[in-house]
Short mmCIF file of C-alpha atoms in Angstrom, two decimals:
data_model
loop_
_atom_site.label_atom_id
_atom_site.label_comp_id
_atom_site.label_asym_id
_atom_site.label_seq_id
_atom_site.Cartn_x
_atom_site.Cartn_y
_atom_site.Cartn_z
CA UNK A 166 18.48 43.97 -38.57
CA UNK A 167 18.90 40.05 -38.62
CA UNK A 168 22.41 38.73 -39.39
CA UNK A 169 21.95 37.23 -42.96
CA UNK A 170 25.25 37.15 -44.75
CA UNK A 171 26.80 35.39 -47.55
CA UNK A 172 30.20 33.24 -47.40
CA UNK A 173 32.83 35.01 -49.05
CA UNK A 174 32.92 35.06 -52.76
CA UNK A 175 29.26 35.05 -52.75
CA UNK A 176 26.44 37.13 -55.09
CA UNK A 177 23.31 38.46 -53.20
CA UNK A 178 21.49 38.51 -56.26
CA UNK A 179 19.56 35.10 -56.64
CA UNK A 180 15.96 35.01 -58.48
CA UNK A 181 13.34 35.06 -55.24
CA UNK A 182 10.36 32.83 -55.64
CA UNK A 183 12.96 29.70 -57.19
CA UNK A 184 15.07 30.59 -53.98
CA UNK A 185 11.89 30.35 -51.37
CA UNK A 186 10.68 27.37 -53.85
CA UNK A 187 13.82 24.98 -53.34
CA UNK A 188 13.76 26.07 -49.36
CA UNK A 189 10.30 25.07 -49.00
CA UNK A 190 10.93 21.29 -51.21
CA UNK A 191 14.38 20.94 -48.86
CA UNK A 192 12.47 21.24 -46.22
CA UNK A 193 9.39 19.33 -46.73
CA UNK A 194 11.71 16.61 -47.86
CA UNK A 195 13.35 16.88 -44.80
CA UNK A 196 10.43 16.71 -42.55
CA UNK A 197 9.26 13.36 -44.74
CA UNK A 198 12.46 11.39 -44.34
CA UNK A 199 13.07 12.09 -40.63
CA UNK A 200 8.68 11.37 -39.95
CA UNK A 201 10.23 8.06 -41.93
CA UNK A 202 12.79 7.09 -40.26
CA UNK A 203 10.98 8.32 -36.94
CA UNK A 204 8.39 5.75 -37.98
CA UNK A 205 10.80 2.86 -38.92
CA UNK A 206 12.57 2.75 -35.49
CA UNK A 207 8.81 2.26 -33.70
CA UNK A 208 9.48 -1.43 -33.29
CA UNK A 209 12.37 -1.09 -32.14
CA UNK A 210 12.23 1.33 -30.09
CA UNK A 211 8.58 0.95 -27.86
CA UNK A 212 7.31 -2.09 -29.53
CA UNK A 213 5.16 -0.90 -32.35
CA UNK A 214 4.40 -2.49 -35.13
CA UNK A 215 3.84 -1.05 -38.22
CA UNK A 216 0.18 -2.66 -38.38
CA UNK A 217 -0.36 0.05 -35.33
CA UNK A 218 0.77 2.57 -36.46
CA UNK A 219 -2.25 4.06 -38.28
CA UNK A 220 -4.26 4.49 -34.52
CA UNK A 221 -0.94 6.38 -33.35
CA UNK A 222 -1.17 8.86 -35.49
CA UNK A 223 -4.82 8.87 -34.79
CA UNK A 224 -4.07 9.00 -31.38
CA UNK A 225 -6.00 6.01 -30.48
CA UNK A 226 -3.75 3.29 -30.27
CA UNK A 227 -3.87 1.55 -26.50
CA UNK A 228 -0.24 1.05 -25.53
CA UNK A 229 1.69 1.86 -23.06
CA UNK A 230 4.53 3.43 -24.93
CA UNK A 231 2.19 5.32 -27.63
CA UNK A 232 2.23 8.70 -25.94
CA UNK A 233 5.99 8.73 -26.04
CA UNK A 234 6.61 7.52 -29.60
CA UNK A 235 4.18 10.30 -30.76
CA UNK A 236 6.16 12.55 -28.96
CA UNK A 237 9.52 11.08 -30.64
CA UNK A 238 7.48 11.44 -34.12
CA UNK A 239 7.08 14.88 -33.35
CA UNK A 240 10.15 15.58 -32.58
CA UNK A 241 12.11 13.45 -34.56
CA UNK A 242 10.16 14.50 -37.91
CA UNK A 243 8.47 18.20 -36.31
CA UNK A 244 11.03 20.57 -34.95
CA UNK A 245 14.00 18.94 -35.93
CA UNK A 246 12.85 18.74 -39.48
CA UNK A 247 12.90 22.14 -39.94
CA UNK A 248 15.84 22.38 -38.06
CA UNK A 249 17.61 19.82 -40.54
CA UNK A 250 15.83 21.08 -43.51
CA UNK A 251 16.85 24.68 -42.92
CA UNK A 252 20.64 23.90 -42.18
CA UNK A 253 20.94 21.58 -45.65
CA UNK A 254 19.05 24.94 -47.69
CA UNK A 255 21.74 27.43 -46.35
CA UNK A 256 24.83 25.45 -46.50
CA UNK A 257 24.32 23.85 -49.68
CA UNK A 258 21.70 26.41 -51.53
CA UNK A 259 22.04 29.73 -50.27
CA UNK A 260 25.81 29.11 -49.72
CA UNK A 261 25.24 31.60 -46.35
CA UNK A 262 25.48 31.90 -42.71
CA UNK A 263 23.38 33.15 -40.18
CA UNK A 264 27.29 34.02 -38.29
CA UNK A 265 26.17 32.90 -34.77
CA UNK A 266 29.82 33.50 -33.68
CA UNK A 267 27.95 37.69 -33.72
CA UNK A 268 24.38 36.67 -32.82
CA UNK A 269 25.58 35.19 -29.34
CA UNK A 270 27.75 37.93 -28.01
CA UNK A 271 27.97 39.52 -24.41
CA UNK A 272 26.53 42.65 -25.88
CA UNK A 273 23.94 40.29 -27.88
CA UNK A 274 22.38 38.92 -24.82
CA UNK A 275 22.70 40.61 -21.70
CA UNK A 276 18.89 41.60 -22.13
CA UNK A 277 17.58 38.19 -22.53
CA UNK A 278 16.14 38.16 -19.27
CA UNK A 279 13.43 40.91 -20.24
CA UNK A 280 11.88 37.70 -22.60
CA UNK A 281 10.25 36.08 -19.41
CA UNK A 282 7.88 39.32 -18.04
CA UNK A 283 7.61 40.47 -21.82
CA UNK A 284 6.62 36.48 -22.98
CA UNK A 285 4.29 36.39 -19.64
CA UNK A 286 2.78 40.11 -19.96
CA UNK A 287 1.77 39.36 -24.35
CA UNK A 288 0.32 35.62 -23.19
CA UNK A 289 -2.36 37.17 -20.46
CA UNK A 290 -2.89 39.95 -23.55
CA UNK A 291 -3.14 37.18 -26.83
CA UNK A 292 -5.69 35.68 -24.17
CA UNK A 293 -7.93 38.12 -26.05
CA UNK A 294 -7.29 37.05 -29.53
CA UNK A 295 -7.58 33.58 -28.61
CA UNK A 296 -11.38 34.41 -27.10
CA UNK A 297 -11.90 36.65 -30.57
CA UNK A 298 -10.67 34.22 -32.74
CA UNK A 299 -12.17 30.98 -31.36
CA UNK A 300 -15.78 33.14 -31.13
CA UNK A 301 -15.25 33.72 -34.83
CA UNK A 302 -19.13 33.70 -36.27
CA UNK A 303 -19.39 32.65 -40.07
CA UNK A 304 -22.57 33.78 -42.07
CA UNK A 305 -25.31 31.44 -43.08
CA UNK A 306 -24.03 31.18 -46.38
CA UNK A 307 -20.45 29.86 -45.19
CA UNK A 308 -21.71 27.57 -42.87
CA UNK A 309 -20.58 24.71 -44.32
CA UNK A 310 -17.00 26.33 -44.08
CA UNK A 311 -17.90 26.88 -40.57
CA UNK A 312 -18.47 23.57 -39.99
CA UNK A 313 -15.19 22.35 -41.47
CA UNK A 314 -12.89 24.45 -39.78
CA UNK A 315 -14.28 23.87 -36.03
CA UNK A 316 -14.07 20.30 -37.28
CA UNK A 317 -10.33 20.89 -38.00
CA UNK A 318 -10.08 21.89 -34.73
CA UNK A 319 -11.70 19.62 -32.45
CA UNK A 320 -9.36 17.06 -34.33
CA UNK A 321 -6.50 18.82 -33.65
CA UNK A 322 -7.81 19.95 -29.64
CA UNK A 323 -8.08 15.21 -29.07
CA UNK A 324 -4.97 15.47 -30.57
CA UNK A 325 -3.54 18.17 -28.64
CA UNK A 326 -4.97 16.08 -25.19
CA UNK A 327 -3.66 13.32 -26.24
CA UNK A 328 -0.24 14.08 -26.27
CA UNK A 329 0.03 16.54 -23.71
CA UNK A 330 -2.18 13.59 -21.36
CA UNK A 331 1.55 13.14 -19.21
CA UNK A 332 1.18 9.76 -17.25
CA UNK A 333 4.41 10.22 -15.69
CA UNK A 334 7.54 12.69 -15.13
CA UNK A 335 9.15 11.09 -18.08
CA UNK A 336 6.28 11.20 -20.90
CA UNK A 337 5.93 15.48 -19.08
CA UNK A 338 10.23 16.33 -19.73
CA UNK A 339 9.60 14.27 -23.10
CA UNK A 340 6.86 16.32 -23.94
CA UNK A 341 8.68 19.56 -22.59
CA UNK A 342 11.91 18.95 -25.41
CA UNK A 343 9.79 18.20 -27.94
CA UNK A 344 6.79 20.64 -27.99
CA UNK A 345 8.79 22.92 -26.05
CA UNK A 346 12.60 22.99 -27.33
CA UNK A 347 13.05 21.01 -30.19
CA UNK A 348 9.83 22.87 -31.80
CA UNK A 349 11.65 26.13 -30.44
CA UNK A 350 14.74 25.49 -31.58
CA UNK A 351 13.78 24.06 -35.16
CA UNK A 352 10.45 26.46 -36.04
CA UNK A 353 12.66 30.04 -35.20
CA UNK A 354 15.41 29.01 -36.91
CA UNK A 355 14.04 28.46 -39.97
CA UNK A 356 11.04 30.98 -39.89
CA UNK A 357 13.16 33.30 -38.03
CA UNK A 358 16.94 32.59 -39.20
CA UNK A 359 15.95 32.24 -42.57
CA UNK A 360 12.72 32.77 -43.90
CA UNK A 361 12.74 36.45 -42.43
CA UNK A 362 15.70 37.82 -43.75
CA UNK A 363 15.12 36.81 -47.48
CA UNK A 364 10.95 38.32 -46.74
CA UNK A 365 13.39 41.60 -46.02
CA UNK A 366 15.04 41.14 -48.86
CA UNK A 367 12.46 40.56 -51.40
CA UNK A 368 10.69 43.23 -50.26
CA UNK A 369 13.11 45.83 -49.28
CA UNK A 370 10.95 46.54 -46.38
CA UNK A 371 12.14 44.58 -42.28
CA UNK A 372 8.54 44.90 -41.46
CA UNK A 373 6.54 43.16 -44.60
CA UNK A 374 9.74 40.59 -43.48
CA UNK A 375 8.31 40.79 -39.70
CA UNK A 376 4.68 40.21 -41.66
CA UNK A 377 4.79 38.36 -44.11
CA UNK A 378 6.96 35.33 -41.96
CA UNK A 379 4.51 35.41 -39.10
CA UNK A 380 1.14 35.39 -41.64
CA UNK A 381 3.49 32.16 -43.13
CA UNK A 382 4.28 30.60 -39.05
CA UNK A 383 0.61 30.36 -38.54
CA UNK A 384 -0.80 29.63 -41.81
CA UNK A 385 1.54 26.16 -41.73
CA UNK A 386 -0.15 25.10 -38.56
CA UNK A 387 -3.30 24.60 -40.30
CA UNK A 388 -5.78 25.93 -37.70
CA UNK A 389 -8.26 29.08 -38.47
CA UNK A 390 -8.78 29.58 -35.12
CA UNK A 391 -6.04 29.59 -33.66
CA UNK A 392 -4.75 32.18 -36.09
CA UNK A 393 -4.49 35.46 -35.68
CA UNK A 394 -3.32 35.11 -31.57
CA UNK A 395 -0.26 32.59 -33.84
CA UNK A 396 0.29 35.48 -35.80
CA UNK A 397 0.97 38.13 -33.16
CA UNK A 398 3.15 35.31 -31.88
CA UNK A 399 4.81 35.06 -34.70
CA UNK A 400 5.27 38.68 -35.23
CA UNK A 401 6.92 39.26 -31.27
CA UNK A 402 9.41 36.33 -32.32
CA UNK A 403 10.25 38.49 -35.83
CA UNK A 404 10.78 41.97 -33.85
CA UNK A 405 12.70 40.02 -30.79
CA UNK A 406 14.95 39.46 -34.04
CA UNK A 407 15.33 42.12 -35.87
CA UNK A 408 15.94 44.56 -32.93
CA UNK A 409 18.29 42.63 -30.76
CA UNK A 410 19.82 41.02 -33.97
CA UNK A 411 20.70 37.99 -32.22
CA UNK A 412 18.00 34.41 -32.49
CA UNK A 413 18.25 33.30 -29.29
CA UNK A 414 15.78 36.11 -27.97
CA UNK A 415 12.78 34.73 -30.61
CA UNK A 416 14.00 30.92 -29.66
CA UNK A 417 13.70 31.72 -25.76
CA UNK A 418 10.83 33.49 -26.53
CA UNK A 419 8.98 30.42 -28.26
CA UNK A 420 10.61 27.34 -25.26
CA UNK A 421 9.55 29.54 -22.75
CA UNK A 422 5.17 29.51 -24.49
CA UNK A 423 5.54 26.18 -25.16
CA UNK A 424 7.17 24.84 -22.36
CA UNK A 425 4.62 27.22 -20.03
CA UNK A 426 1.83 25.83 -22.11
CA UNK A 427 2.69 22.12 -21.51
CA UNK A 428 3.91 22.93 -17.82
CA UNK A 429 0.25 24.32 -17.03
CA UNK A 430 -1.27 21.02 -18.60
CA UNK A 431 0.80 18.70 -16.38
CA UNK A 432 0.12 20.53 -13.20
CA UNK A 433 -3.80 20.47 -13.79
CA UNK A 434 -3.84 17.03 -13.94
CA UNK A 435 -1.06 16.75 -10.80
CA UNK A 436 -4.28 18.67 -9.10
CA UNK A 437 -1.44 21.73 -8.44
CA UNK A 438 -3.26 24.61 -10.58
CA UNK A 439 -6.08 24.91 -12.46
CA UNK A 440 -6.24 24.82 -16.34
CA UNK A 441 -8.37 24.46 -19.04
CA UNK A 442 -7.40 23.81 -22.47
CA UNK A 443 -10.61 23.93 -24.36
CA UNK A 444 -11.63 26.86 -22.02
CA UNK A 445 -12.68 29.40 -24.59
CA UNK A 446 -15.50 31.02 -23.91
CA UNK A 447 -14.19 33.10 -20.74
CA UNK A 448 -12.57 36.34 -20.83
CA UNK A 449 -10.47 37.71 -18.02
CA UNK A 450 -10.85 41.59 -18.79
CA UNK A 451 -8.50 42.02 -15.57
CA UNK A 452 -5.59 39.73 -16.69
CA UNK A 453 -5.74 40.82 -21.14
CA UNK A 454 -5.45 44.52 -18.87
CA UNK A 455 -2.05 43.60 -16.65
CA UNK A 456 -0.83 41.81 -19.91
CA UNK A 457 -1.05 45.07 -22.06
CA UNK A 458 0.52 47.07 -19.13
CA UNK A 459 3.79 44.51 -18.34
CA UNK A 460 4.35 43.81 -21.81
CA UNK A 461 4.54 47.79 -23.09
CA UNK A 462 6.54 48.03 -20.22
CA UNK A 463 9.23 45.44 -20.90
CA UNK A 464 8.75 45.97 -24.44
CA UNK A 465 9.74 50.17 -24.44
CA UNK A 466 12.53 49.16 -22.36
CA UNK A 467 13.57 46.28 -24.82
CA UNK A 468 13.49 49.13 -27.51
CA UNK A 469 15.35 51.68 -25.28
CA UNK A 470 18.08 48.92 -25.04
CA UNK A 471 18.97 48.40 -28.08
CA UNK A 472 20.23 50.27 -30.57
CA UNK A 473 20.46 48.37 -33.61
CA UNK A 474 19.28 50.66 -36.56
CA UNK A 475 16.64 48.76 -38.40
CA UNK A 476 16.90 49.43 -42.36
CA UNK A 477 13.56 49.93 -44.51
#
């Protein structure tokens, strides 16, 4: 079970809607403040004037430090913002604790290695869901909605390509730090560490807690054609936390997932391997089957190795 405990003397009775609304406001406030701070530092750190910021945010600025600056904004006002907002809520509003002293005990993390082959298997299997989601066709009556979703998808793809089109090792390492490490820590701290236990508490069911949180996690990315695979990825992170009792499992899995993608994009540019972010028209069934087998073997071992009780 997730570890989310009251501090001494604190009651467990709170209006759930009010509590969740306050959490959302604090997190978005933290994101806004940190993004504003990041923008204010651009002229001093990267030599980018405020007049150039709209072009930077539109991924059209021709400047040698543009990508580094964009990654800086993403790191400070993205992953770090989720972490800071979540921490402020726990510390000063909910007045609870995640009890990392319990989560990081040796017996809690001794199966951490299984995350690597499990995640690889899941990514191979998840390529099926990526393919299905990307090739959804709307009825003629909803053609306008489909066009809108496609336009948004194309816009996000252009932004992703811009962010990951690293020119040198320094940009690649900053990309790993921002897209992999900071996003993995910040998003898991907030969603699995705070939101999931709250949804578990509100619904009285651990599995509802996992899936509602995974839905929110996928929805906030505002990407219809990536919703299903991201939903399943969020559910995987949620169950890793639920059954292990340690937030380190979903954090490591999240970091590995993002870092693997960033690394493959960079290796493709260096000519070390072939990988195309936009290739969603081809489905390799052999990879899907291999992925299912690897994932199920690892998942079965993981479940049997954990003796945690899940209270419905």
